[in-house]
Protein backbone atom coordinates (compact mmCIF):
# COMPACT_ATOMS: atom_id res chain seq x y z
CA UNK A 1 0.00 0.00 0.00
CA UNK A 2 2.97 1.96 -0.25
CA UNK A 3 1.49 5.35 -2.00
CA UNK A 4 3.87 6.70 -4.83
CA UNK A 5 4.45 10.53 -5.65
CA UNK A 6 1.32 12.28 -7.77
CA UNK A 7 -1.44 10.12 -6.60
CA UNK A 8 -2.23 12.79 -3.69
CA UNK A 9 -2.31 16.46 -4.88
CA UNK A 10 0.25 18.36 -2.70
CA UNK A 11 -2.03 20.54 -0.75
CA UNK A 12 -3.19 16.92 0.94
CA UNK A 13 0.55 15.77 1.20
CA UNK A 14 1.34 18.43 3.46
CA UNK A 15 -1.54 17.94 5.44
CA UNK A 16 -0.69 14.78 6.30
CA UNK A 17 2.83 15.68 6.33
CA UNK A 18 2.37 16.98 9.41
CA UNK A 19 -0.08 14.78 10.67
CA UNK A 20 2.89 12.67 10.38
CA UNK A 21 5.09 14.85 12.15
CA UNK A 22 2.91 15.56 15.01
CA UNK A 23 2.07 11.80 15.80
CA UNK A 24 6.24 11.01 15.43
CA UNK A 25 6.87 13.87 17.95
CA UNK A 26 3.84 12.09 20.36
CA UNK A 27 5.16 8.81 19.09
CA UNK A 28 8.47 9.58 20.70
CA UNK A 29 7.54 10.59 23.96
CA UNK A 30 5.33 7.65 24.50
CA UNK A 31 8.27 5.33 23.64
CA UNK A 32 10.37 7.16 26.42
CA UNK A 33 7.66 4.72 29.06
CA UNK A 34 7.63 1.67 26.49
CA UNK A 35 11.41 1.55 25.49
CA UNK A 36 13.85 0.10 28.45
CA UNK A 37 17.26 -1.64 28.49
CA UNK A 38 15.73 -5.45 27.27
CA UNK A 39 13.04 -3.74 25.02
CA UNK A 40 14.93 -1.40 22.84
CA UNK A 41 17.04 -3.28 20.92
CA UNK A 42 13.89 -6.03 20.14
CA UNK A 43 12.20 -2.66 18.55
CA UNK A 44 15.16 -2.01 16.50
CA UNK A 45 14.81 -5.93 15.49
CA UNK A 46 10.94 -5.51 15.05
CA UNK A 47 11.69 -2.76 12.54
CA UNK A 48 13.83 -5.16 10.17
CA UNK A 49 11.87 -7.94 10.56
CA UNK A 50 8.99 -5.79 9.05
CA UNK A 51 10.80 -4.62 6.18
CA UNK A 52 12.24 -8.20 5.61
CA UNK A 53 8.60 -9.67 5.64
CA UNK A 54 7.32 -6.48 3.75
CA UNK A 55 9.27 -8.07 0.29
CA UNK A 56 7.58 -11.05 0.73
CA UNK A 57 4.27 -10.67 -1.71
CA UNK A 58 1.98 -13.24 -1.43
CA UNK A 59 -1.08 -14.06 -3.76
CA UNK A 60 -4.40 -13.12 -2.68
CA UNK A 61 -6.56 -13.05 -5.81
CA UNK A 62 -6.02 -13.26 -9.43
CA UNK A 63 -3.28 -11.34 -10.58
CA UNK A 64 -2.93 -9.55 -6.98
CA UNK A 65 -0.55 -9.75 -4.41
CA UNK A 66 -0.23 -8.76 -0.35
CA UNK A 67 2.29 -7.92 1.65
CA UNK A 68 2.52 -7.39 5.70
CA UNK A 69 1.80 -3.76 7.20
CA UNK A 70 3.53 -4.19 10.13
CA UNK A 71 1.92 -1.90 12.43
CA UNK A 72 -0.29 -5.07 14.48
CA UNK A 73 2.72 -6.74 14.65
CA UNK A 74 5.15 -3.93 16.03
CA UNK A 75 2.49 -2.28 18.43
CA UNK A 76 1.93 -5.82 20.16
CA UNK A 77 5.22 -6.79 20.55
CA UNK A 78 6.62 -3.31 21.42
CA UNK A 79 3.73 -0.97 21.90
CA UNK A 80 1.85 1.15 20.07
CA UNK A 81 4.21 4.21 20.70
CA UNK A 82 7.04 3.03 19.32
CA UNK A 83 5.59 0.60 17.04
CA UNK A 84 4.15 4.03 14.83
CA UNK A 85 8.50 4.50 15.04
CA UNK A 86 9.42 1.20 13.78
CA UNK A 87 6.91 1.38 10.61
CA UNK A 88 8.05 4.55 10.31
CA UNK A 89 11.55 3.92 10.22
CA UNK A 90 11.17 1.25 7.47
CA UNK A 91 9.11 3.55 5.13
CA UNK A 92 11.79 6.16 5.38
CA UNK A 93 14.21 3.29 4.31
CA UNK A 94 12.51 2.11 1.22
CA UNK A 95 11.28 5.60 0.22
CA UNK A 96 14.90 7.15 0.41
CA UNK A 97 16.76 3.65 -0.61
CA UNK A 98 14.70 1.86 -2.79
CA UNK A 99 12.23 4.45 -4.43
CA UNK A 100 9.14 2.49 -2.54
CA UNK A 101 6.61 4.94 -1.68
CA UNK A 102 6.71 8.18 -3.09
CA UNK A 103 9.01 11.29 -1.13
CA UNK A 104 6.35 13.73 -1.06
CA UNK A 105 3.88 10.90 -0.01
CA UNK A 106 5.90 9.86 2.88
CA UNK A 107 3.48 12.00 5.18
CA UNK A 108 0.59 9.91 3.08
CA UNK A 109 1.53 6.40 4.02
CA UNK A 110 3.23 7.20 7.75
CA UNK A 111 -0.85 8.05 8.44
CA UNK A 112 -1.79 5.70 6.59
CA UNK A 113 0.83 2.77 7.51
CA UNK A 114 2.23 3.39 10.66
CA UNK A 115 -0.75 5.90 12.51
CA UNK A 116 -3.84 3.69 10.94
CA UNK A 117 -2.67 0.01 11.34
CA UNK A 118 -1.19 1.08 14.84
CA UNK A 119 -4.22 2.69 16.10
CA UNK A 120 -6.66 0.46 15.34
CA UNK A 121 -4.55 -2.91 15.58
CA UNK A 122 -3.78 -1.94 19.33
CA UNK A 123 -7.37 -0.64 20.21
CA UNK A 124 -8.78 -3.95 18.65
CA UNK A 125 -6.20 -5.68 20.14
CA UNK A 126 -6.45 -4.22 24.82
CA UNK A 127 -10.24 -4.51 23.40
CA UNK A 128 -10.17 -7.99 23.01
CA UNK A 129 -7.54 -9.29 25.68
CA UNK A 130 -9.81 -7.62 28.56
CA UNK A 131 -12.64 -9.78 27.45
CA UNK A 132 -10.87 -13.09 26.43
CA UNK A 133 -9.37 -15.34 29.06
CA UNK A 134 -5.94 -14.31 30.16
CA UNK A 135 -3.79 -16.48 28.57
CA UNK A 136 -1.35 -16.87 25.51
CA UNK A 137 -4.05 -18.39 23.24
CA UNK A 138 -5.91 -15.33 23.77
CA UNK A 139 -3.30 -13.34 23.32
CA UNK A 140 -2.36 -15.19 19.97
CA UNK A 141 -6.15 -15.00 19.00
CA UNK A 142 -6.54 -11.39 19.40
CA UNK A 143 -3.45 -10.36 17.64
CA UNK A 144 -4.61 -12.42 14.72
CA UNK A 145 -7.94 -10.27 14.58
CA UNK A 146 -6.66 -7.18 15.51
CA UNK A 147 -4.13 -7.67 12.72
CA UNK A 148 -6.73 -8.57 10.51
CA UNK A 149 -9.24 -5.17 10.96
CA UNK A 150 -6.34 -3.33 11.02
CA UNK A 151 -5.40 -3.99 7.15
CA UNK A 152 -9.01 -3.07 5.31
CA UNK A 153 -8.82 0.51 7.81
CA UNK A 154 -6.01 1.27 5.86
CA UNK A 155 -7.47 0.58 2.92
CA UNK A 156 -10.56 3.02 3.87
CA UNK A 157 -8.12 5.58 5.42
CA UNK A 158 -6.66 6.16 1.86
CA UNK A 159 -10.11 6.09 0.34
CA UNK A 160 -10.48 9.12 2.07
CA UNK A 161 -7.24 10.60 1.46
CA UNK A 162 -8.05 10.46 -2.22
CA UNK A 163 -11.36 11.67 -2.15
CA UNK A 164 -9.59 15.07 -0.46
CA UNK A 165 -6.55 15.04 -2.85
CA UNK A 166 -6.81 12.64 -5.38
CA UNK A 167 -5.11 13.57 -8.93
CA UNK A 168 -7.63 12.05 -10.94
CA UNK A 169 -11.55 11.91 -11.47
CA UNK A 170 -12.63 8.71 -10.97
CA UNK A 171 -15.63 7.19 -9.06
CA UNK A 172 -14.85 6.92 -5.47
CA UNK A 173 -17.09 4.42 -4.42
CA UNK A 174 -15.58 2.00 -6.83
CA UNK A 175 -12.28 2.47 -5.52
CA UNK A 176 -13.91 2.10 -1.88
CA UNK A 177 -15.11 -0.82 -2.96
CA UNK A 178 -12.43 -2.16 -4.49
CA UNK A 179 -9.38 -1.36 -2.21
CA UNK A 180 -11.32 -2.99 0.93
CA UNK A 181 -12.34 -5.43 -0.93
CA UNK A 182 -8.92 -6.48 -1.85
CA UNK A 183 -7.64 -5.74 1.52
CA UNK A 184 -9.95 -7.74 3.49
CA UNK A 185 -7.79 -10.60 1.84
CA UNK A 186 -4.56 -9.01 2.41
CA UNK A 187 -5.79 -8.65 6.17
CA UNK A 188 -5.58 -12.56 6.21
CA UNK A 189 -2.40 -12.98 5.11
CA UNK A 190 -1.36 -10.00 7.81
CA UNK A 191 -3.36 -11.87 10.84
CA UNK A 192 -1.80 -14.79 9.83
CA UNK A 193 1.77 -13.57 9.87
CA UNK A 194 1.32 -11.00 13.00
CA UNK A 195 -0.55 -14.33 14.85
CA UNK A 196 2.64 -16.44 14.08
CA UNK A 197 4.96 -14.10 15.36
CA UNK A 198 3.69 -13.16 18.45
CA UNK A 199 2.70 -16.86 19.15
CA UNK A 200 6.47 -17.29 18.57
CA UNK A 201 8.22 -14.34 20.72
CA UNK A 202 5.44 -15.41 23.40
CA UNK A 203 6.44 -19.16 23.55
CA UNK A 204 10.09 -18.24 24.17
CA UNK A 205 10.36 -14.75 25.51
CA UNK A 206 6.15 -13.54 26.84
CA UNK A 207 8.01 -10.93 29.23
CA UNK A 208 9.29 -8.68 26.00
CA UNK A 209 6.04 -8.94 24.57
CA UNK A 210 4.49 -5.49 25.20
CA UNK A 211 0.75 -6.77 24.83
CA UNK A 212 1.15 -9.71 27.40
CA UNK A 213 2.90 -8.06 30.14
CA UNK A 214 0.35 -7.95 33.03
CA UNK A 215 -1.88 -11.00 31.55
CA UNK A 216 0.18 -14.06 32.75
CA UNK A 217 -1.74 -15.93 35.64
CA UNK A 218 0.22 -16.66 39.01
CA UNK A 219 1.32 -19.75 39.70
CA UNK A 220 -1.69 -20.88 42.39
CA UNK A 221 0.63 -22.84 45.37
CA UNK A 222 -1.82 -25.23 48.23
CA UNK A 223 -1.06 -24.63 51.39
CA UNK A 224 -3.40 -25.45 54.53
CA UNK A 225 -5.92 -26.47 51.98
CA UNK A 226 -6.26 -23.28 50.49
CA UNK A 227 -5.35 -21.80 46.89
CA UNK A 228 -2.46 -19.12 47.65
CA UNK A 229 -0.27 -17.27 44.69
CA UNK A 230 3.26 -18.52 44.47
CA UNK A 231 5.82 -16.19 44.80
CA UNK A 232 7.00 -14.55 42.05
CA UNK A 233 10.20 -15.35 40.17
CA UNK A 234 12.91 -13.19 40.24
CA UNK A 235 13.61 -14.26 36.81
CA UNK A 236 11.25 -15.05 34.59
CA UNK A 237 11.44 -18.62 33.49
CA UNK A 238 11.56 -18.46 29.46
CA UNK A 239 14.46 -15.71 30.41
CA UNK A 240 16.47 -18.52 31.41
CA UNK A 241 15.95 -20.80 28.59
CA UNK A 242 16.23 -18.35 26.07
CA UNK A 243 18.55 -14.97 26.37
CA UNK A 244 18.00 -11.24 24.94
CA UNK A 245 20.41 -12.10 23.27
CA UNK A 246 19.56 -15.30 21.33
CA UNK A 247 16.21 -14.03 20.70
CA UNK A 248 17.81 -10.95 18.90
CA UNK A 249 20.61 -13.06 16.89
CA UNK A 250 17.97 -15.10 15.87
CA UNK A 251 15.62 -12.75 15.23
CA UNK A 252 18.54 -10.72 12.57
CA UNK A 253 19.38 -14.25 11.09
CA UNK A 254 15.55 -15.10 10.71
CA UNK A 255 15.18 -11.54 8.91
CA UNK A 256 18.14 -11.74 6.68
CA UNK A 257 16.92 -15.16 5.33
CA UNK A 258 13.52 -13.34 4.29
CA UNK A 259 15.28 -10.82 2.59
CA UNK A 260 18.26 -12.25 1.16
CA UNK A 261 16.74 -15.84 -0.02
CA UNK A 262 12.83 -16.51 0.15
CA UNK A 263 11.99 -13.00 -1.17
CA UNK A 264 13.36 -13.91 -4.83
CA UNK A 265 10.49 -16.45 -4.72
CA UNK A 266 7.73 -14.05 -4.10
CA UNK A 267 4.47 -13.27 -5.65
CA UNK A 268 5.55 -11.03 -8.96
CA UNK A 269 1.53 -9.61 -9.18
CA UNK A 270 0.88 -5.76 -8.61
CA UNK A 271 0.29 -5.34 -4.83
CA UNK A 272 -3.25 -4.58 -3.80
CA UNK A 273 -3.00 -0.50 -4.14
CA UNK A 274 -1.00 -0.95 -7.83
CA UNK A 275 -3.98 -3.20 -8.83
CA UNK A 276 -6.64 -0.94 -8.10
CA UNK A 277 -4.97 2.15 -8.95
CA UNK A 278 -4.43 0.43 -12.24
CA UNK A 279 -7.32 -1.24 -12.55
CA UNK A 280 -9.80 2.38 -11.80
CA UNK A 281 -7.26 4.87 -13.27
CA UNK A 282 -6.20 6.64 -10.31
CA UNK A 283 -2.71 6.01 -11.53
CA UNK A 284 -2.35 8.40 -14.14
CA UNK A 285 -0.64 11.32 -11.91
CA UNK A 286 1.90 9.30 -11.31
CA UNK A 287 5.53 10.56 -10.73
CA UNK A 288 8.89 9.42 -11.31
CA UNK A 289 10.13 8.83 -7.87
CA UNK A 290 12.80 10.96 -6.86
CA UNK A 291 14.94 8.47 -5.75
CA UNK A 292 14.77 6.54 -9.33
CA UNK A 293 18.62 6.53 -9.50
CA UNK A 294 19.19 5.06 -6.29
CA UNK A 295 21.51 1.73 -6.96
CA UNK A 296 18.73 0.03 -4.78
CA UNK A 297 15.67 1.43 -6.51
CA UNK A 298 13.27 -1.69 -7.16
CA UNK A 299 15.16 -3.64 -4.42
CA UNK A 300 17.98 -4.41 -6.84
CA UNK A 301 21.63 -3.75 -6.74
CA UNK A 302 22.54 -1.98 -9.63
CA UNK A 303 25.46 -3.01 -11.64
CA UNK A 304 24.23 -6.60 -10.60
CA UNK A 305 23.50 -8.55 -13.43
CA UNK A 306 21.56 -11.80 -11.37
CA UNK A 307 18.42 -11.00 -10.29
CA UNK A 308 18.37 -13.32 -7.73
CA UNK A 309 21.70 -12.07 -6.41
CA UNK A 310 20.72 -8.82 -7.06
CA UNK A 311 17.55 -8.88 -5.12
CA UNK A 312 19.05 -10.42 -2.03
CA UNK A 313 22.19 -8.34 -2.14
CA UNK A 314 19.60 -5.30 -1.58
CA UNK A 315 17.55 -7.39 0.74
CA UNK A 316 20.33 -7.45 3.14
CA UNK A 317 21.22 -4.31 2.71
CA UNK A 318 17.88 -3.11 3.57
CA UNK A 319 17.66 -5.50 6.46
CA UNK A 320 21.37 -3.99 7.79
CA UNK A 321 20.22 -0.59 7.27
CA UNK A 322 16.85 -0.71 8.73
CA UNK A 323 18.02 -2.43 11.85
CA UNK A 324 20.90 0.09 12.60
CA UNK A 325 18.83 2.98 12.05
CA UNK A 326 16.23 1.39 14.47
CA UNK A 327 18.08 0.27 17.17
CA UNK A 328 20.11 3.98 17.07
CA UNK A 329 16.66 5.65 17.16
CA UNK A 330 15.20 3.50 19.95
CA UNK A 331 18.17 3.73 22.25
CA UNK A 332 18.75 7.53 21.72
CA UNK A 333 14.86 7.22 23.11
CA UNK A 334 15.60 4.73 25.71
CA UNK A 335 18.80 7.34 26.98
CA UNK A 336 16.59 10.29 26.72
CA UNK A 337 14.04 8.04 29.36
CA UNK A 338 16.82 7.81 31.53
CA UNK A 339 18.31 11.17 30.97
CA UNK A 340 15.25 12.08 31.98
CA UNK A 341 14.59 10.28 35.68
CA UNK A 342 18.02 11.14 36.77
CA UNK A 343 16.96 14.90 35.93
C-alpha cells in the first residue's frame, strides 16, 4: 500500500505531512515509558523484521498480491508508541533507498501505515484481551484479529485521502469498494503472519512482549488447603531458557533469510493499491520517484547482473540498514528516558 508521488495532490501531502510529524513527535515521547534496556534493541529488530517480511508478496486473488503492514505486529510486541517508530523507520528506508513509496507521499503512508494500522490494531487488540481469558491463546487469537481489521482501515483511510486530494476523477465508491475489498484478503495474510509471530516471541520470551505483560496468571501454590499465589520469580522462566540475546541473533538471522533468499520467490503480481490504482485509473498522476537513481531502486543492486543475487544483495542491505537505524533511534529514546529520571 505503499502510495507513490502524484497520486495525492500536494495541498493533501502536506496535510498529512504533518499529521505525520505531530504523531512522530507524540510517538516519541510515549516510547520514552515503552522503550527500556531489554526492550529497545527487540524494537530495533521488530523494525527489520517488518521490512524483511514487507518483500515477501503473497497471492491473494487473481493477478494480486499482499504484503505485511507491520503496524499489528510492532504495536503488540513493542507498543503502540514506538511501534508508529518502527513502521516509520522502514518507510523512510525504502522511500529514500529503494524508491518504494513516493518522497512527497511519505506524510501519506506514515498516516496511513504506521498511525492507521497502529491505532486500530492496538485498540482492537487491549479490546479484546480484557474480554478473552488471560492467557497466551488469547493473546495469539486477538493479535490475529486485531491484525486482521487493522489492514481493510487502511485501505478506507486512503479512500479518504483520495477523495480530499486525489489527482484524478474517478468514481470513489468503486475504488472504496475495491481497495477494501482487496484488503480484506490481504488482512488474512497479515493476521496470519502478525498471529505467528507473536505466538512465537510469546512461547520463548512472553516478558518482551508489550501486549502480554500484566496478563500471565500466578502460579496458584496449596497450602493449609487453600489456593495461595506462588511467589513470584525473580527471573522469569523463558528468560532462562532463552537470552535477549539469542532471541535478537535469531531474530537478525531469521530476517536476513527473508530478505536475502525466500523474497526472490515471491508473488511477482501488482500489490493490492497498484492493482486498483491500475485497474480504476487513479494512476495516471503518477511521478517518477525521486529516488529513481538510487543503486537500490526496485530492491535491486545496480550493476548486478543476477536477479536473484541482485535482489538479495539489496535485501540485506535493507535488512542492515533498517536495523541500525532502528536500534540507534530506539536507544537515543531509551537514553533520553533515563536522561530524563536522573533529571
Amino acid at each position: 500500500m505503499h502510495v507513490p508521488d502524484g497520486f495525492i495532490d500536494a495541498p493533501m501531502s502536506a496535510a498529512t505531512g504533518v499529521v505525520a510529524a505531530g504523531a512522530i513527535a507524540v510517538s516519541l515521547r510515549g516510547a520514552r515509558r515503552e522503550l527500556d534496556e531489554r526492550t529497545a534493541p527487540l524494537a530495533g529488530l521488530v523494525a527489520s523484521f517488518i521490512f524483511a517480511v514487507q518483500m515477501l508478496n503473497f497471492p491473494v486473488a487473481a493477478g494480486t498480491s499482499g504484503h505485511l503492514l507491520g503496524g499489528a505486529l510492532a504495536a503488540i510486541l513493542v507498543g503502540p508508541y514506538t511501534g508508529v517508530l518502527c513502521v516509520s523507520v522502514v518507510l523512510l528506508m525504502q522511500g529514500i533507498l529503494f524508491a518504494d513509496g513516493g518522497l512527497t507521499a511519505l506524510g501519506v503512508n506514515i498516516t496511513d501505515m504506521a498511525i492507521t494500522t497502529t491505532v486500530v490494531a492496538y485498540a482492537v487488540f487491549r479490546g479484546l484481551v480484557t474480554i478473552l481469558p488471560r492467557s497466551r491463546r488469547s493473546i495469539t487469537a486477538a493479535s490475529f484479529v486485531a491484525a486482521l481489521l487493522s489492514v481493510p482501515a487502511a485501505a478506507l483511510v486512503f479512500t479518504l485521502l483520495y477523495a480530499l486530494g486525489g489527482t484524478t476523477d474517478v468514481s470513489l465508491g468503486k475504488v472504496a469498494t475495491a481497495m477494501i475489498g482487496v484488503h480484506v484478503l490481504i488482512g488474512v495474510g497479515e493476521a496470519a503472519i502478525t498471529a505467528l509471530t507473536v505466538g512465537a516471541v510469546i512461547a520463548v520470551r512472553p516478558d518482551l512482549v508489550h501486549g502480554a505483560r500484566g496478563l500471565e496468571q500466578r502460579l496458584k501454590l496449596r497450602v493449609d488447603g487453600e489456593l495461595v499465589d506462588a511467589p513470584r520469580p525473580l527471573e522469569p522462566v523463558a528468560a532462562r531458557d532463552t537470552s535477549r540475546r539469542k532471541l535478537w541473533i535469531g531474530g537478525l538471522v531469521a530476517s536476513l533469510v527473508l530478505a536475502g533468499f525466500v523474497s526472490f520467490y515471491a508473488s511477482s503480481n501488482p500489490d493490492g493499491l497498484e492493482k486498483v490504482a491500475a485497474d480504476q485509473g487513479i494512476d495516471r498522476q503518477t511521478k517518477e520517484h525521486a529516488s529513481a537513481d538510487s543503486p537500490l531502486a526496485d530492491y535491486g543492486v545496480r550493476d548486478v547482473e543476477d536477479a536473484r543475487l541482485s535482489g538479495g544483495l539489496a535485501g540485506v542491505i535493507g535488512v542492515g540498514v533498517t536495523v541500525v537505524a532502528g536500534t540507534g533511534v530506539f536507544w537515543a529514546v531509551r537514553r533520553r528516558r533515563s536522561t530524563s529520571q536522573v533529571a
